[in-house]
């Protein structure tokens, strides 16, 4: 049996992945425009700020704490995270 | 083979390299090579009439040959994955697509340089998707004799993401690019989150039907999670069920690693090509983000480092990007949530790439 031309297959496959995901990206943009979040308008304007996680602090935890703090006190800046055992 | 089996278990236990998979794979490889134990599994097994099918061969025949287990894992992954970071920044889907570059580069290398057949080359290339279940799914169909080597390479390199990606990130980005602080993404409504899995399944299955088993199950799991009405099913899919299937999948993949076929130059080539695939996938995501920045207004520019998270090792590559950028900017820039967008997009991208290979090569 003749060996398929893998170069053409790979080019087609990569192009298909790029094109399909580009279309999905556009479609998702339409989806979130069609069904926007109807939350507190002040919430939209809240500025998300966080600072450097200290050594030993997981970055994900630092971001989560900063997000929670901002939800309660808009514009708040977390400068220090201390674990009390 | 006992040495390799021991090495896999050692890496899993001592180095914490993908232990959930490498321990079952390592133990399965040991079982497969015990003389007269009849615990190996292979795609070429044909039982005689009235012959009892060996245990792991039975699981292989029922779970891998039928393509049952990898999509079930995908359902669990869907139940565990939050797609909001992707929904809030749909453009990051493009990074998830570009980060599949390594799949095709490695496949071409395997075919034209190392002389693998096209089906084998595609199975090796898919390692670059950094998605274990997708690699197993595609290889079990196109080149089942390479299953053990491909799975070991895929999971080993996924565990090595923190080692592989930072040098590439440093090489391909400038300090100024690393310091791009992306604004907070817009919030996403619950309605959009619920419609998302249905939407993606229908569009993807219509465009590339061969990717439907993976994408369909991934999105079904996600619908269970997000609907808010199926908490028990979501917990089962993302908990007990995915754990059970992971045990079977790992053991059976290990059981395919028989010494006479695994200990060959081919396996070494696969490991080399896997590393190349990972490196090119990481580079593809970063370079595509830089390309996008040429067309985006200053305020909407993307930190190109998040492109590296387009390989679908979730959430490890997003964490690697976060750690790298945070360290490089003295903690001023923390792109963890932004990097989760391309990270989960990579899961979709690699499943679509596998679907394309199936459509064009099967």
Short mmCIF file of C-alpha atoms in Angstrom, two decimals:
data_model
loop_
_atom_site.label_atom_id
_atom_site.label_comp_id
_atom_site.label_asym_id
_atom_site.label_seq_id
_atom_site.Cartn_x
_atom_site.Cartn_y
_atom_site.Cartn_z
CA UNK A 1 0.00 0.00 0.00
CA UNK A 2 1.25 3.47 -0.83
CA UNK A 3 2.50 5.48 2.17
CA UNK A 4 0.36 8.61 2.71
CA UNK A 5 1.97 12.04 2.33
CA UNK A 6 2.39 12.99 5.98
CA UNK A 7 3.53 16.53 5.18
CA UNK A 8 0.21 17.29 3.50
CA UNK A 9 -1.69 15.52 6.28
CA UNK A 10 0.11 17.51 8.99
CA UNK A 11 -0.38 20.81 7.19
CA UNK A 12 -4.07 20.07 6.71
CA UNK A 13 -4.50 18.92 10.30
CA UNK A 14 -2.72 21.95 11.79
CA UNK A 15 -4.69 24.31 9.55
CA UNK A 16 -7.91 22.58 10.58
CA UNK A 17 -7.05 22.92 14.30
CA UNK A 18 -6.23 26.62 13.87
CA UNK A 19 -9.31 27.37 11.76
CA UNK A 20 -11.73 25.42 13.95
CA UNK A 21 -10.46 26.96 17.17
CA UNK A 22 -10.53 30.43 15.58
CA UNK A 23 -14.17 29.86 14.65
CA UNK A 24 -14.91 28.59 18.15
CA UNK A 25 -13.18 31.64 19.58
CA UNK A 26 -15.43 33.95 17.55
CA UNK A 27 -18.47 31.90 18.49
CA UNK A 28 -17.59 32.06 22.19
CA UNK A 29 -17.21 35.82 21.95
CA UNK A 30 -20.72 35.93 20.51
CA UNK A 31 -21.95 33.66 23.29
CA UNK A 32 -20.67 35.86 26.10
CA UNK A 33 -22.02 38.98 24.33
CA UNK A 34 -25.39 37.26 24.00
CA UNK A 35 -25.46 36.17 27.64
CA UNK A 36 -23.54 38.81 29.56
CA UNK A 37 -23.00 38.69 33.30
CA UNK A 38 -25.63 40.88 34.93
CA UNK A 39 -23.92 41.51 38.23
CA UNK A 40 -23.42 44.57 40.38
CA UNK A 41 -22.29 47.34 38.00
CA UNK A 42 -19.81 48.54 40.62
CA UNK A 43 -18.23 45.11 40.51
CA UNK A 44 -17.34 45.60 36.86
CA UNK A 45 -15.32 48.65 37.73
CA UNK A 46 -13.45 47.01 40.53
CA UNK A 47 -9.77 47.03 39.94
CA UNK A 48 -8.09 43.72 40.60
CA UNK A 49 -4.80 44.20 42.29
CA UNK A 50 -2.42 41.85 43.90
CA UNK A 51 1.17 42.02 44.88
CA UNK A 52 4.06 39.66 45.05
CA UNK A 53 3.42 36.43 46.83
CA UNK A 54 5.93 36.14 49.65
CA UNK A 55 8.35 33.26 49.62
CA UNK A 56 6.53 30.13 50.74
CA UNK A 57 3.13 31.45 49.67
CA UNK A 58 1.52 29.60 46.80
CA UNK A 59 0.82 32.08 43.97
CA UNK A 60 -2.63 30.61 43.39
CA UNK A 61 -3.51 31.19 47.04
CA UNK A 62 -2.21 34.77 46.84
CA UNK A 63 -4.36 35.48 43.77
CA UNK A 64 -7.41 33.87 45.41
CA UNK A 65 -7.00 35.93 48.59
CA UNK A 66 -6.52 39.13 46.58
CA UNK A 67 -9.64 38.39 44.55
CA UNK A 68 -11.69 37.75 47.69
CA UNK A 69 -10.38 40.92 49.33
CA UNK A 70 -11.26 42.95 46.24
CA UNK A 71 -14.79 41.59 46.22
CA UNK A 72 -15.32 42.96 49.75
CA UNK A 73 -13.18 46.09 49.55
CA UNK A 74 -12.88 47.29 45.93
CA UNK A 75 -9.41 48.54 45.13
CA UNK A 76 -7.84 46.84 48.14
CA UNK A 77 -4.27 45.76 47.76
CA UNK A 78 -2.97 42.66 49.54
CA UNK A 79 0.54 43.38 50.68
CA UNK A 80 1.18 40.61 53.16
CA UNK A 81 -0.13 37.10 53.69
CA UNK A 82 0.68 35.46 56.97
CA UNK A 83 -0.20 31.95 58.01
CA UNK A 84 -0.95 31.58 61.72
CA UNK A 85 -0.57 28.01 62.95
CA UNK B 1 12.29 -4.19 32.11
CA UNK B 2 12.27 -4.65 35.88
CA UNK B 3 14.76 -1.77 36.06
CA UNK B 4 12.49 0.45 33.96
CA UNK B 5 9.49 -0.58 36.03
CA UNK B 6 11.41 0.28 39.20
CA UNK B 7 12.53 3.60 37.72
CA UNK B 8 8.94 4.61 36.92
CA UNK B 9 7.80 3.75 40.45
CA UNK B 10 10.82 5.59 41.90
CA UNK B 11 10.13 8.73 39.84
CA UNK B 12 6.48 8.63 40.90
CA UNK B 13 7.17 8.06 44.61
CA UNK B 14 10.33 10.08 45.20
CA UNK B 15 10.02 12.82 42.56
CA UNK B 16 6.23 12.98 42.46
CA UNK B 17 6.25 12.66 38.65
CA UNK B 18 2.62 11.97 37.67
CA UNK B 19 2.32 9.31 40.40
CA UNK B 20 -1.31 8.51 39.65
CA UNK B 21 -0.27 7.13 36.27
CA UNK B 22 3.38 6.17 36.61
CA UNK B 23 2.83 3.84 39.59
CA UNK B 24 0.15 1.77 37.82
CA UNK B 25 2.20 1.84 34.59
CA UNK B 26 5.40 0.80 36.40
CA UNK B 27 3.66 -1.97 38.28
CA UNK B 28 1.83 -3.12 35.15
CA UNK B 29 5.16 -3.28 33.31
CA UNK B 30 6.54 -5.49 36.07
CA UNK B 31 3.51 -7.80 35.92
CA UNK B 32 3.79 -8.05 32.15
CA UNK B 33 7.37 -9.26 32.35
CA UNK B 34 6.99 -11.86 35.10
CA UNK B 35 7.74 -15.15 33.39
CA UNK B 36 4.73 -17.45 33.05
CA UNK B 37 2.48 -15.03 34.94
CA UNK B 38 0.37 -14.41 31.81
CA UNK B 39 -0.23 -10.81 32.81
CA UNK B 40 0.84 -9.00 29.67
CA UNK B 41 -1.52 -7.40 27.18
CA UNK B 42 -1.19 -6.78 23.47
CA UNK B 43 -3.23 -5.67 20.52
CA UNK B 44 -2.35 -8.82 18.60
CA UNK B 45 -3.81 -11.24 21.15
CA UNK B 46 -6.26 -13.78 19.73
CA UNK B 47 -7.53 -16.35 22.26
CA UNK B 48 -8.09 -19.96 21.32
CA UNK B 49 -11.67 -21.21 21.72
CA UNK B 50 -12.43 -22.06 25.37
CA UNK B 51 -9.21 -20.33 26.50
CA UNK B 52 -9.42 -18.10 29.57
CA UNK B 53 -8.37 -14.56 28.71
CA UNK B 54 -5.62 -13.32 31.07
CA UNK B 55 -6.73 -10.57 33.49
CA UNK B 56 -4.93 -7.53 32.04
CA UNK B 57 -5.50 -8.71 28.47
CA UNK B 58 -9.20 -8.75 29.29
CA UNK B 59 -9.09 -5.15 30.53
CA UNK B 60 -7.05 -4.19 27.44
CA UNK B 61 -9.53 -5.83 25.08
CA UNK B 62 -12.54 -4.33 26.85
CA UNK B 63 -11.14 -0.92 27.69
CA UNK B 64 -8.42 0.09 25.25
CA UNK B 65 -9.23 -1.83 22.09
CA UNK B 66 -12.83 -0.65 22.30
CA UNK B 67 -11.61 2.94 22.95
CA UNK B 68 -13.70 3.05 26.13
CA UNK B 69 -11.33 4.18 28.86
CA UNK B 70 -9.70 7.39 27.48
CA UNK B 71 -13.05 9.12 26.74
CA UNK B 72 -14.25 8.20 30.25
CA UNK B 73 -11.13 9.89 31.65
CA UNK B 74 -12.01 12.89 29.50
CA UNK B 75 -15.45 12.99 31.12
CA UNK B 76 -13.76 13.15 34.51
CA UNK B 77 -11.39 15.86 33.30
CA UNK B 78 -14.40 17.85 32.08
CA UNK B 79 -16.04 17.49 35.49
CA UNK B 80 -12.88 18.82 37.13
CA UNK B 81 -12.17 21.68 34.71
CA UNK B 82 -13.35 25.26 35.03
CA UNK B 83 -13.56 26.72 31.52
CA UNK B 84 -14.38 30.26 32.75
CA UNK B 85 -10.84 31.58 32.13
CA UNK B 86 -11.22 30.49 28.51
CA UNK B 87 -14.75 31.86 28.17
CA UNK B 88 -13.73 35.20 29.60
CA UNK B 89 -10.89 35.48 27.05
CA UNK B 90 -11.96 33.53 23.95
CA UNK B 91 -8.84 34.70 22.06
CA UNK B 92 -6.79 32.33 24.21
CA UNK B 93 -8.35 29.46 22.24
CA UNK B 94 -5.96 30.47 19.45
CA UNK B 95 -3.00 29.95 21.75
CA UNK B 96 -4.33 26.49 22.58
CA UNK B 97 -4.41 25.79 18.84
CA UNK B 98 -0.93 27.18 18.10
CA UNK B 99 0.55 25.17 20.96
CA UNK B 100 -0.25 21.99 19.05
CA UNK B 101 2.62 22.84 16.67
CA UNK B 102 4.91 20.30 18.33
CA UNK B 103 2.51 17.47 17.45
CA UNK B 104 3.04 18.06 13.76
CA UNK B 105 6.76 18.84 13.95
CA UNK B 106 7.43 15.62 15.88
CA UNK B 107 5.20 13.59 13.56
CA UNK B 108 7.10 14.87 10.54
CA UNK B 109 10.42 14.18 12.26
CA UNK B 110 9.33 10.64 13.13
CA UNK B 111 8.22 10.01 9.56
CA UNK B 112 10.96 11.65 7.50
CA UNK B 113 13.99 11.33 9.81
CA UNK B 114 13.39 8.22 11.91
CA UNK B 115 11.47 6.22 9.29
CA UNK B 116 8.33 5.49 11.29
CA UNK B 117 5.14 4.72 9.36
CA UNK B 118 2.61 7.55 9.06
CA UNK B 119 0.26 6.06 11.69
CA UNK B 120 3.16 5.53 14.10
CA UNK B 121 4.47 9.05 13.45
CA UNK B 122 1.08 10.57 14.23
CA UNK B 123 0.91 8.60 17.48
CA UNK B 124 4.37 9.80 18.47
CA UNK B 125 3.57 13.39 17.51
CA UNK B 126 0.50 13.51 19.71
CA UNK B 127 2.85 13.37 22.74
CA UNK B 128 3.35 17.08 21.99
CA UNK B 129 -0.26 17.70 22.93
CA UNK B 130 0.76 16.96 26.54
CA UNK B 131 -2.45 15.07 27.04
CA UNK B 132 -2.12 11.50 28.29
CA UNK B 133 -5.62 10.19 27.54
CA UNK B 134 -5.54 11.69 24.03
CA UNK B 135 -2.13 10.10 23.37
CA UNK B 136 -3.41 6.70 24.56
CA UNK B 137 -6.65 7.05 22.60
CA UNK B 138 -4.93 7.86 19.30
CA UNK B 139 -2.08 5.38 19.70
CA UNK B 140 -4.42 2.53 20.62
CA UNK B 141 -6.16 3.05 17.30
CA UNK B 142 -3.29 3.93 14.95
CA UNK B 143 -0.23 2.17 16.41
CA UNK B 144 -1.20 -0.05 19.37
CA UNK B 145 2.24 -1.69 19.45
CA UNK B 146 3.71 1.68 20.51
CA UNK B 147 1.20 2.26 23.30
CA UNK B 148 3.56 1.67 26.21
CA UNK B 149 6.37 3.86 24.89
CA UNK B 150 4.05 6.70 23.85
CA UNK B 151 2.18 6.70 27.18
CA UNK B 152 5.37 6.62 29.22
CA UNK B 153 6.85 9.47 27.14
CA UNK B 154 3.64 11.53 27.37
CA UNK B 155 3.28 11.24 31.15
CA UNK B 156 7.01 11.60 31.82
CA UNK B 157 7.26 14.83 29.83
CA UNK B 158 4.03 16.14 31.38
CA UNK B 159 5.74 15.70 34.72
CA UNK B 160 8.80 17.49 33.34
CA UNK B 161 6.91 20.61 32.21
CA UNK B 162 8.53 22.68 35.03
CA UNK B 163 11.93 21.68 33.67
CA UNK B 164 11.23 21.91 29.92
CA UNK B 165 9.26 25.15 29.68
CA UNK B 166 11.18 27.84 31.63
CA UNK B 167 14.29 27.82 29.39
CA UNK B 168 12.08 28.12 26.29
CA UNK B 169 10.11 30.94 27.92
CA UNK B 170 13.36 32.74 28.74
CA UNK B 171 14.72 32.23 25.24
CA UNK B 172 11.65 33.43 23.34
CA UNK B 173 10.44 36.37 25.43
CA UNK B 174 11.96 39.70 26.40
CA UNK B 175 11.77 41.19 29.93
CA UNK B 176 9.38 43.82 28.55
CA UNK B 177 7.05 41.13 27.17
CA UNK B 178 7.15 39.19 30.45
CA UNK B 179 6.06 42.34 32.25
CA UNK B 180 2.85 42.76 30.24
CA UNK B 181 0.15 42.85 32.89
CA UNK B 182 -3.09 41.69 31.36
CA UNK B 183 -6.25 43.33 32.72
CA UNK B 184 -8.71 41.26 34.68
CA UNK B 185 -10.91 39.23 32.37
CA UNK B 186 -14.58 40.04 32.12
CA UNK B 187 -16.95 38.01 34.33
CA UNK B 188 -18.91 35.26 32.63
CA UNK B 189 -22.60 34.55 33.21
CA UNK B 190 -23.80 31.18 34.46
CA UNK B 191 -25.96 30.85 31.33
CA UNK B 192 -22.92 31.15 29.07
CA UNK B 193 -21.03 28.64 31.21
CA UNK B 194 -23.86 26.11 30.85
CA UNK B 195 -24.33 26.66 27.11
CA UNK B 196 -20.56 26.45 26.47
CA UNK B 197 -20.14 22.64 26.61
CA UNK B 198 -23.18 22.04 24.41
CA UNK B 199 -22.01 24.66 21.96
CA UNK B 200 -18.45 23.32 21.70
CA UNK B 201 -19.61 19.72 21.34
CA UNK B 202 -22.02 20.46 18.50
CA UNK B 203 -19.64 22.72 16.56
CA UNK B 204 -16.61 20.45 16.96
CA UNK B 205 -18.49 17.23 16.20
CA UNK B 206 -19.99 18.78 13.08
CA UNK B 207 -16.59 20.02 11.86
CA UNK B 208 -14.44 17.01 12.85
CA UNK B 209 -16.66 14.05 13.76
CA UNK B 210 -13.70 11.85 14.71
CA UNK B 211 -12.90 14.16 17.62
CA UNK B 212 -16.43 13.80 19.00
CA UNK B 213 -15.76 10.91 21.44
CA UNK B 214 -13.11 12.92 23.28
CA UNK B 215 -14.66 16.39 23.03
CA UNK B 216 -18.18 15.07 23.62
CA UNK B 217 -17.22 13.29 26.83
CA UNK B 218 -15.07 16.21 28.00
CA UNK B 219 -17.94 18.61 27.53
CA UNK B 220 -20.50 16.23 29.02
CA UNK B 221 -18.41 16.05 32.18
CA UNK B 222 -18.21 19.83 32.19
CA UNK B 223 -21.99 20.16 31.80
CA UNK B 224 -22.44 17.87 34.82
CA UNK B 225 -20.17 20.24 36.76
CA UNK B 226 -21.68 23.52 35.64
CA UNK B 227 -25.37 22.70 35.44
CA UNK B 228 -25.63 22.95 39.21
CA UNK B 229 -28.25 20.19 39.16
CA UNK B 230 -26.09 17.08 38.97
CA UNK B 231 -23.70 17.45 41.83
CA UNK B 232 -23.62 13.71 42.58
CA UNK B 233 -22.88 12.78 38.98
CA UNK B 234 -20.22 15.47 38.72
CA UNK B 235 -18.53 14.26 41.89
CA UNK B 236 -18.60 10.67 40.64
CA UNK B 237 -17.23 11.55 37.18
CA UNK B 238 -14.48 13.74 38.61
CA UNK B 239 -13.79 11.51 41.61
CA UNK B 240 -14.41 7.79 41.95
CA UNK B 241 -14.96 7.07 38.27
CA UNK B 242 -11.88 8.86 36.95
CA UNK B 243 -9.81 7.20 39.68
CA UNK B 244 -11.08 3.71 38.81
CA UNK B 245 -10.48 4.23 35.11
CA UNK B 246 -7.03 5.71 35.78
CA UNK B 247 -6.06 2.57 37.69
CA UNK B 248 -7.20 0.30 34.85
CA UNK B 249 -5.67 2.49 32.17
CA UNK B 250 -2.29 2.74 33.88
CA UNK B 251 -2.06 -0.96 34.69
CA UNK B 252 -3.02 -2.01 31.18
CA UNK B 253 -0.67 0.45 29.48
CA UNK B 254 2.10 -0.95 31.69
CA UNK B 255 1.06 -4.46 30.75
CA UNK B 256 1.73 -3.69 27.08
CA UNK B 257 5.39 -2.95 27.88
CA UNK B 258 6.89 -6.35 27.25
CA UNK B 259 10.65 -6.41 27.18
CA UNK B 260 11.01 -7.91 23.71
CA UNK B 261 9.14 -5.02 22.09
CA UNK B 262 9.77 -2.16 24.52
CA UNK B 263 13.55 -2.46 24.79
CA UNK B 264 14.37 -1.22 21.33
CA UNK B 265 15.85 1.76 19.52
CA UNK B 266 12.29 2.75 18.59
CA UNK B 267 11.49 3.50 22.23
CA UNK B 268 14.55 5.77 22.50
CA UNK B 269 13.53 7.58 19.31
CA UNK B 270 10.03 8.06 20.75
CA UNK B 271 11.45 9.59 23.93
CA UNK B 272 13.63 11.98 21.88
CA UNK B 273 10.74 12.92 19.61
CA UNK B 274 8.47 13.44 22.62
CA UNK B 275 10.87 16.02 24.02
CA UNK B 276 11.04 17.75 20.63
CA UNK B 277 7.24 17.76 20.44
CA UNK B 278 6.94 19.37 23.87
CA UNK B 279 9.52 22.02 23.09
CA UNK B 280 7.93 22.98 19.77
CA UNK B 281 4.44 23.06 21.28
CA UNK B 282 5.65 25.44 23.99
CA UNK B 283 7.40 27.59 21.39
CA UNK B 284 4.34 27.54 19.11
CA UNK B 285 2.11 28.99 21.82
CA UNK B 286 4.60 31.71 22.79
CA UNK B 287 5.37 32.77 19.21
CA UNK B 288 1.69 32.86 18.26
CA UNK B 289 0.97 35.12 21.23
CA UNK B 290 3.74 37.43 20.02
CA UNK B 291 2.22 37.38 16.54
CA UNK B 292 -1.20 38.28 17.95
CA UNK B 293 0.34 41.19 19.84
CA UNK B 294 1.37 42.73 16.50
CA UNK B 295 -2.30 43.20 15.71
CA UNK B 296 -3.72 43.96 19.14
CA UNK B 297 -3.97 47.48 20.58
CA UNK B 298 -1.50 48.33 23.35
CA UNK B 299 -4.09 47.98 26.12
CA UNK B 300 -5.19 44.53 24.99
CA UNK B 301 -1.78 42.95 24.46
CA UNK B 302 -1.25 39.43 25.70
CA UNK B 303 1.65 38.39 27.91
CA UNK B 304 3.27 35.97 25.42
CA UNK B 305 4.36 33.70 28.26
CA UNK B 306 0.77 32.47 28.64
CA UNK B 307 1.10 30.93 25.16
CA UNK B 308 3.33 28.28 26.71
CA UNK B 309 0.37 27.14 28.78
CA UNK B 310 -1.36 26.13 25.53
CA UNK B 311 0.08 22.65 25.95
CA UNK B 312 -2.68 20.90 27.75
CA UNK B 313 -0.87 19.71 30.89
CA UNK B 314 -3.57 21.17 33.15
CA UNK B 315 -2.94 22.95 35.43
CA UNK B 316 0.79 22.39 35.62
CA UNK B 317 1.85 24.46 32.62
CA UNK B 318 -0.30 27.41 33.79
CA UNK B 319 1.41 27.18 37.17
CA UNK B 320 4.82 27.05 35.50
CA UNK B 321 3.99 30.22 33.54
CA UNK B 322 2.72 31.92 36.71
CA UNK B 323 5.88 31.02 38.64
CA UNK B 324 8.17 32.06 35.79
CA UNK B 325 6.51 35.42 35.15
CA UNK B 326 6.10 36.21 38.83
CA UNK B 327 9.78 35.53 39.52
CA UNK B 328 10.91 37.47 36.45
CA UNK B 329 8.85 40.52 37.41
CA UNK B 330 9.50 40.46 41.16
CA UNK B 331 5.90 39.47 41.72
CA UNK B 332 4.43 42.46 39.90
CA UNK B 333 2.75 40.33 37.24
CA UNK B 334 0.74 37.21 38.13
CA UNK B 335 -0.86 35.72 35.00
CA UNK B 336 -2.19 32.51 36.57
CA UNK B 337 -5.83 33.00 35.60
CA UNK B 338 -4.91 34.36 32.16
CA UNK B 339 -2.72 31.28 31.57
CA UNK B 340 -5.56 28.93 32.53
CA UNK B 341 -7.39 30.06 29.36
CA UNK B 342 -4.87 28.64 26.85
CA UNK B 343 -4.23 25.76 29.23
CA UNK B 344 -7.79 24.42 29.03
CA UNK B 345 -7.94 25.42 25.35
CA UNK B 346 -4.99 23.07 24.82
CA UNK B 347 -7.13 20.13 25.95
CA UNK B 348 -9.62 20.98 23.19
CA UNK B 349 -6.80 21.64 20.68
CA UNK B 350 -5.03 18.32 21.23
CA UNK B 351 -8.31 16.37 21.03
CA UNK B 352 -9.12 18.13 17.75
CA UNK B 353 -5.61 17.38 16.42
CA UNK B 354 -6.07 13.70 17.34
CA UNK B 355 -9.43 13.74 15.59
CA UNK B 356 -7.83 15.17 12.46
CA UNK B 357 -5.17 12.44 12.45
CA UNK B 358 -7.87 9.81 12.81
CA UNK B 359 -9.90 11.33 9.99
CA UNK B 360 -6.91 11.51 7.65
CA UNK B 361 -5.03 8.33 8.52
CA UNK B 362 -7.56 5.70 9.55
#
